[in-house]
mmCIF file of C-alpha atoms in Angstrom:
data_model
loop_
_atom_site.group_PDB
_atom_site.id
_atom_site.type_symbol
_atom_site.label_atom_id
_atom_site.label_comp_id
_atom_site.label_asym_id
_atom_site.label_seq_id
_atom_site.Cartn_x
_atom_site.Cartn_y
_atom_site.Cartn_z
ATOM 1 C CA MET A 1 52.231 110.709 77.340
ATOM 2 C CA VAL A 2 54.859 110.365 76.462
ATOM 3 C CA LYS A 3 56.317 111.611 80.468
ATOM 4 C CA LEU A 4 53.840 108.512 81.638
ATOM 5 C CA LEU A 5 55.937 106.355 79.896
ATOM 6 C CA LYS A 6 59.161 107.434 80.560
ATOM 7 C CA ARG A 7 57.547 107.249 84.443
ATOM 8 C CA THR A 8 55.900 103.883 83.363
ATOM 9 C CA TYR A 9 59.384 102.698 82.004
ATOM 10 C CA LEU A 10 61.317 104.077 85.152
ATOM 11 C CA PHE A 11 59.090 102.274 88.040
ATOM 12 C CA LEU A 12 59.703 98.795 85.646
ATOM 13 C CA ILE A 13 63.341 99.287 85.947
ATOM 14 C CA LEU A 14 63.694 100.121 88.926
ATOM 15 C CA PHE A 15 60.648 97.586 90.387
ATOM 16 C CA PHE A 16 62.702 94.535 88.040
ATOM 17 C CA LEU A 17 65.976 95.613 89.880
ATOM 18 C CA TYR A 18 64.732 96.036 93.565
ATOM 19 C CA ALA A 19 61.670 93.702 94.190
ATOM 20 C CA PRO A 20 64.290 90.482 94.356
ATOM 21 C CA ILE A 21 66.177 91.830 97.296
ATOM 22 C CA VAL A 22 63.000 93.406 99.032
ATOM 23 C CA VAL A 23 61.759 89.652 99.449
ATOM 24 C CA LEU A 24 64.834 88.587 100.030
ATOM 25 C CA ALA A 25 64.976 90.589 102.766
ATOM 26 C CA VAL A 26 60.709 89.982 103.975
ATOM 27 C CA TYR A 27 61.691 85.864 103.360
ATOM 28 C CA SER A 28 64.388 86.468 106.123
ATOM 29 C CA PHE A 29 61.597 86.861 109.000
ATOM 30 C CA ASN A 30 59.727 84.332 108.108
ATOM 31 C CA ALA A 31 59.061 81.771 110.199
ATOM 32 C CA SER A 32 58.801 78.458 107.607
ATOM 33 C CA ARG A 33 61.684 77.059 106.376
ATOM 34 C CA THR A 34 60.323 77.581 102.677
ATOM 35 C CA SER A 35 59.689 80.565 101.117
ATOM 36 C CA LYS A 36 56.108 79.169 99.065
ATOM 37 C CA VAL A 37 54.271 79.635 102.950
ATOM 38 C CA TRP A 38 54.491 82.232 104.959
ATOM 39 C CA GLY A 39 55.060 81.065 108.947
ATOM 40 C CA GLY A 40 54.527 84.660 110.620
ATOM 41 C CA PHE A 41 57.062 86.375 112.164
ATOM 42 C CA SER A 42 60.032 85.840 112.938
ATOM 43 C CA LEU A 43 64.174 86.716 113.919
ATOM 44 C CA GLN A 44 64.781 82.671 114.535
ATOM 45 C CA TRP A 45 67.223 82.648 111.405
ATOM 46 C CA TYR A 46 68.965 85.063 112.395
ATOM 47 C CA VAL A 47 69.956 83.822 115.929
ATOM 48 C CA SER A 48 70.446 80.661 114.484
ATOM 49 C CA LEU A 49 72.774 83.081 111.824
ATOM 50 C CA PHE A 50 74.678 84.274 115.292
ATOM 51 C CA ARG A 51 74.791 80.473 116.745
ATOM 52 C CA ASP A 52 76.652 79.445 113.618
ATOM 53 C CA SER A 53 80.452 78.799 114.227
ATOM 54 C CA GLN A 54 81.174 78.299 110.499
ATOM 55 C CA ILE A 55 79.464 81.188 109.445
ATOM 56 C CA MET A 56 80.749 83.792 112.125
ATOM 57 C CA SER A 57 84.377 82.605 111.527
ATOM 58 C CA ALA A 58 83.422 82.899 107.395
ATOM 59 C CA LEU A 59 82.581 86.799 108.066
ATOM 60 C CA TYR A 60 85.436 87.357 110.493
ATOM 61 C CA TYR A 61 87.494 86.333 107.406
ATOM 62 C CA THR A 62 85.098 88.485 105.316
ATOM 63 C CA LEU A 63 85.112 91.963 107.120
ATOM 64 C CA LEU A 64 89.326 90.905 107.540
ATOM 65 C CA VAL A 65 90.227 90.523 103.824
ATOM 66 C CA ALA A 66 87.581 93.172 103.185
ATOM 67 C CA VAL A 67 89.111 96.034 105.545
ATOM 68 C CA LEU A 68 92.458 95.123 105.085
ATOM 69 C CA ALA A 69 92.127 95.009 101.400
ATOM 70 C CA CYS A 70 90.232 98.536 101.338
ATOM 71 C CA VAL A 71 93.187 100.643 102.663
ATOM 72 C CA ILE A 72 96.185 98.948 101.322
ATOM 73 C CA SER A 73 94.332 99.276 97.940
ATOM 74 C CA THR A 74 93.193 102.926 98.886
ATOM 75 C CA PHE A 75 96.409 103.472 99.837
ATOM 76 C CA VAL A 76 98.668 102.249 96.906
ATOM 77 C CA GLY A 77 95.449 103.626 94.244
ATOM 78 C CA THR A 78 95.635 106.829 95.393
ATOM 79 C CA ILE A 79 99.640 107.254 95.168
ATOM 80 C CA SER A 80 99.800 105.626 91.419
ATOM 81 C CA ALA A 81 97.003 107.732 90.181
ATOM 82 C CA ILE A 82 99.178 110.655 91.375
ATOM 83 C CA GLY A 83 101.756 109.548 89.910
ATOM 84 C CA ILE A 84 100.566 108.402 86.483
ATOM 85 C CA HIS A 85 98.098 111.866 86.895
ATOM 86 C CA SER A 86 102.721 113.144 86.574
ATOM 87 C CA MET A 87 103.842 111.462 83.938
ATOM 88 C CA LYS A 88 104.188 112.752 80.777
ATOM 89 C CA GLU A 89 100.764 111.873 77.999
ATOM 90 C CA ARG A 90 102.479 108.565 76.182
ATOM 91 C CA SER A 91 103.165 107.140 79.159
ATOM 92 C CA ARG A 92 99.818 107.492 81.094
ATOM 93 C CA LYS A 93 98.166 105.873 78.311
ATOM 94 C CA VAL A 94 100.592 102.657 78.572
ATOM 95 C CA LEU A 95 99.495 102.743 82.279
ATOM 96 C CA LEU A 96 96.089 103.348 82.093
ATOM 97 C CA ASN A 97 96.071 100.428 79.351
ATOM 98 C CA ILE A 98 97.764 97.618 81.568
ATOM 99 C CA ASN A 99 95.362 99.287 84.582
ATOM 100 C CA TYR A 100 92.379 98.233 82.822
ATOM 101 C CA LEU A 101 93.461 94.955 82.041
ATOM 102 C CA PRO A 102 92.247 94.099 85.604
ATOM 103 C CA VAL A 103 89.595 95.644 85.553
ATOM 104 C CA ILE A 104 88.030 94.215 82.268
ATOM 105 C CA ASN A 105 89.812 90.258 81.911
ATOM 106 C CA PRO A 106 87.459 88.041 82.933
ATOM 107 C CA ASP A 107 87.531 86.701 86.738
ATOM 108 C CA ILE A 108 88.260 83.462 86.154
ATOM 109 C CA VAL A 109 91.214 84.092 84.218
ATOM 110 C CA THR A 110 92.471 86.131 86.830
ATOM 111 C CA GLY A 111 91.507 83.797 89.399
ATOM 112 C CA ILE A 112 93.536 81.040 88.007
ATOM 113 C CA SER A 113 96.533 83.360 86.632
ATOM 114 C CA LEU A 114 96.997 83.849 90.795
ATOM 115 C CA MET A 115 96.729 80.434 91.727
ATOM 116 C CA LEU A 116 99.020 79.552 89.330
ATOM 117 C CA VAL A 117 101.006 82.510 90.861
ATOM 118 C CA PHE A 118 101.463 81.401 94.114
ATOM 119 C CA SER A 119 102.110 77.450 92.980
ATOM 120 C CA THR A 120 105.020 78.800 91.389
ATOM 121 C CA LEU A 121 106.318 80.615 94.576
ATOM 122 C CA ALA A 122 105.582 77.573 97.130
ATOM 123 C CA ILE A 123 102.883 79.969 98.599
ATOM 124 C CA LYS A 124 100.412 78.142 100.706
ATOM 125 C CA ALA A 125 97.134 78.845 99.704
ATOM 126 C CA GLY A 126 95.343 80.826 102.943
ATOM 127 C CA LEU A 127 94.534 84.160 103.837
ATOM 128 C CA LEU A 128 98.292 85.616 102.841
ATOM 129 C CA THR A 129 97.032 84.767 98.605
ATOM 130 C CA MET A 130 93.592 85.451 99.452
ATOM 131 C CA LEU A 131 94.734 88.800 100.644
ATOM 132 C CA ILE A 132 97.377 89.449 98.492
ATOM 133 C CA ALA A 133 94.719 88.454 94.990
ATOM 134 C CA HIS A 134 91.529 90.849 96.547
ATOM 135 C CA ILE A 135 94.336 94.005 97.046
ATOM 136 C CA THR A 136 96.093 92.770 92.828
ATOM 137 C CA PHE A 137 92.393 93.049 91.836
ATOM 138 C CA CYS A 138 90.821 96.371 93.952
ATOM 139 C CA ILE A 139 93.733 98.770 92.969
ATOM 140 C CA PRO A 140 92.867 99.266 89.769
ATOM 141 C CA TYR A 141 89.694 100.595 90.533
ATOM 142 C CA VAL A 142 90.811 102.973 93.014
ATOM 143 C CA ILE A 143 92.976 104.230 90.905
ATOM 144 C CA LEU A 144 90.395 104.833 88.198
ATOM 145 C CA SER A 145 88.027 106.589 90.830
ATOM 146 C CA VAL A 146 90.793 109.146 91.075
ATOM 147 C CA LEU A 147 92.045 109.715 88.165
ATOM 148 C CA PRO A 148 88.597 112.122 87.347
ATOM 149 C CA LYS A 149 89.380 114.451 90.470
ATOM 150 C CA LEU A 150 92.565 114.626 89.851
ATOM 151 C CA LYS A 151 92.017 115.944 85.838
ATOM 152 C CA GLN A 152 89.569 118.671 87.707
ATOM 153 C CA MET A 153 92.353 119.713 90.445
ATOM 154 C CA ASP A 154 93.958 123.148 89.724
ATOM 155 C CA ARG A 155 97.533 122.451 89.247
ATOM 156 C CA ASN A 156 98.232 125.975 89.724
ATOM 157 C CA LEU A 157 97.339 124.989 92.991
ATOM 158 C CA VAL A 158 99.937 122.518 93.878
ATOM 159 C CA GLU A 159 102.856 124.962 91.872
ATOM 160 C CA ALA A 160 101.551 127.525 93.960
ATOM 161 C CA ALA A 161 102.097 125.577 97.210
ATOM 162 C CA LEU A 162 105.771 124.746 95.599
ATOM 163 C CA ASP A 163 106.204 128.721 95.083
ATOM 164 C CA LEU A 164 105.368 129.313 98.211
ATOM 165 C CA GLY A 165 107.951 127.250 99.630
ATOM 166 C CA ALA A 166 105.358 124.180 100.865
ATOM 167 C CA THR A 167 107.642 120.970 100.443
ATOM 168 C CA PRO A 168 105.843 118.092 98.614
ATOM 169 C CA ILE A 169 105.425 116.041 101.198
ATOM 170 C CA TYR A 170 102.753 119.227 103.065
ATOM 171 C CA THR A 171 101.351 119.966 99.315
ATOM 172 C CA LEU A 172 100.307 116.068 98.728
ATOM 173 C CA ARG A 173 98.352 116.573 102.480
ATOM 174 C CA HIS A 174 97.251 119.810 102.876
ATOM 175 C CA ILE A 175 96.273 120.596 98.980
ATOM 176 C CA VAL A 176 96.834 117.740 96.993
ATOM 177 C CA LEU A 177 94.622 115.155 99.394
ATOM 178 C CA PRO A 178 91.412 117.420 100.115
ATOM 179 C CA GLU A 179 90.812 118.311 96.702
ATOM 180 C CA ILE A 180 90.908 114.814 95.763
ATOM 181 C CA SER A 181 89.136 113.466 98.992
ATOM 182 C CA SER A 182 85.798 112.475 97.192
ATOM 183 C CA GLY A 183 87.515 110.141 95.047
ATOM 184 C CA ILE A 184 89.160 108.299 97.085
ATOM 185 C CA ILE A 185 85.771 107.793 98.811
ATOM 186 C CA THR A 186 84.258 106.307 96.095
ATOM 187 C CA GLY A 187 88.067 104.402 95.445
ATOM 188 C CA ALA A 188 87.448 102.835 99.399
ATOM 189 C CA LEU A 189 84.143 102.137 99.125
ATOM 190 C CA LEU A 190 84.164 100.213 95.597
ATOM 191 C CA ALA A 191 87.347 98.428 97.264
ATOM 192 C CA PHE A 192 85.773 97.835 100.121
ATOM 193 C CA THR A 193 82.316 96.253 98.022
ATOM 194 C CA LEU A 194 83.946 94.082 95.707
ATOM 195 C CA SER A 195 85.831 92.864 98.141
ATOM 196 C CA ILE A 196 82.680 91.322 100.374
ATOM 197 C CA ASP A 197 81.013 90.183 97.404
ATOM 198 C CA ASP A 198 84.162 88.713 95.686
ATOM 199 C CA PHE A 199 83.532 84.553 94.385
ATOM 200 C CA VAL A 200 86.097 83.797 91.638
ATOM 201 C CA ILE A 201 89.129 84.892 92.550
ATOM 202 C CA THR A 202 88.546 84.035 96.264
ATOM 203 C CA PHE A 203 87.724 80.470 95.044
ATOM 204 C CA PHE A 204 90.935 80.241 93.359
ATOM 205 C CA THR A 205 93.391 81.554 96.064
ATOM 206 C CA GLN A 206 91.594 81.013 99.674
ATOM 207 C CA GLY A 207 93.213 78.467 101.672
ATOM 208 C CA PRO A 208 90.867 75.392 103.753
ATOM 209 C CA ASN A 209 90.940 77.679 106.981
ATOM 210 C CA SER A 210 90.609 81.133 105.481
ATOM 211 C CA THR A 211 86.700 80.772 103.934
ATOM 212 C CA THR A 212 84.450 83.985 103.269
ATOM 213 C CA MET A 213 81.517 84.595 102.813
ATOM 214 C CA PRO A 214 80.341 84.119 99.257
ATOM 215 C CA VAL A 215 82.591 80.711 98.990
ATOM 216 C CA LYS A 216 80.220 79.713 102.590
ATOM 217 C CA ILE A 217 76.846 80.662 100.673
ATOM 218 C CA TYR A 218 77.870 79.104 97.652
ATOM 219 C CA SER A 219 78.486 75.268 99.923
ATOM 220 C CA MET A 220 75.640 75.868 102.065
ATOM 221 C CA VAL A 221 73.506 76.478 98.916
ATOM 222 C CA LYS A 222 74.655 73.343 97.045
ATOM 223 C CA PHE A 223 72.645 71.336 99.405
ATOM 224 C CA GLY A 224 68.931 73.750 99.793
ATOM 225 C CA VAL A 225 68.744 77.238 100.006
ATOM 226 C CA SER A 226 68.333 77.747 104.339
ATOM 227 C CA PRO A 227 66.773 81.140 104.794
ATOM 228 C CA VAL A 228 69.723 81.587 107.018
ATOM 229 C CA VAL A 229 70.732 82.362 103.392
ATOM 230 C CA ASN A 230 68.421 85.604 103.711
ATOM 231 C CA ALA A 231 69.571 86.376 107.045
ATOM 232 C CA ILE A 232 73.193 87.243 106.035
ATOM 233 C CA SER A 233 72.357 89.047 102.573
ATOM 234 C CA THR A 234 69.573 90.794 104.428
ATOM 235 C CA ILE A 235 72.303 92.129 106.984
ATOM 236 C CA PHE A 236 75.115 92.935 104.672
ATOM 237 C CA LEU A 237 72.149 94.619 102.993
ATOM 238 C CA VAL A 238 71.600 96.643 105.651
ATOM 239 C CA VAL A 239 75.460 97.279 106.423
ATOM 240 C CA ILE A 240 75.641 98.720 102.647
ATOM 241 C CA THR A 241 72.970 100.510 103.407
ATOM 242 C CA LEU A 242 73.928 102.948 105.602
ATOM 243 C CA THR A 243 76.926 103.072 104.820
ATOM 244 C CA ILE A 244 76.196 104.654 101.553
ATOM 245 C CA VAL A 245 73.895 107.051 103.647
ATOM 246 C CA VAL A 246 76.665 108.202 105.720
ATOM 247 C CA VAL A 247 78.803 108.386 103.266
ATOM 248 C CA THR A 248 76.580 111.317 101.004
ATOM 249 C CA LYS A 249 76.150 113.230 104.364
ATOM 250 C CA LEU A 250 79.052 113.388 105.007
ATOM 251 C CA GLU A 251 80.292 114.465 100.984
ATOM 252 C CA ARG A 252 77.432 116.699 101.249
ATOM 253 C CA LYS A 253 78.573 118.979 104.457
ATOM 254 C CA GLU A 254 81.798 118.759 103.221
#
């Protein structure tokens, strides 16, 4: 009886979480403009999506910023995590507490703060300011993803390599990075997902000609929900799901 209740409870939780996503994906193929009526299977909203130049421009900037922010924040976050891990305990705790601030800080505070910084430095809002903002809030998550793997790594491996004549760069490339690769991949995926998903910080730091998809969808929803939004969301869902599946299979092979 207890097992049955647990399974029922788990099913209800999963149903509550994923049922709206399934409904959204199904109605992206609805020929009718309203979700109240099923007008038959159709791909017209996907066709409309790829024919809309404004949406394609927003998609371009979304992917461009997400990829650049993912690469840069992963590199900086990994190096920072290695440096923090090698510090003394007191210094490490201070930097970790500082690193937690952007994570627990409300997005609206971070967005307004970055906007004021760019305004004070007379940096015109645009692609550059948006990219800097995304890198800024992605780095702490990469650090938090890599640090646990550094703690699990056998420190004797590094010391043995150095004692045997390996240079610090060689040791980093061939010993440290392979040992923490799963944490780096997790941090990169997290940074990529956070960048694509971000709305608040992007809203305060974007320029007039560098709109991302979340901001574009927000502007579309204000004039009424279009089934094109369902198509956009479904494409993102499929891409992210496939990415997770591929990464999981690669990790299992390793």
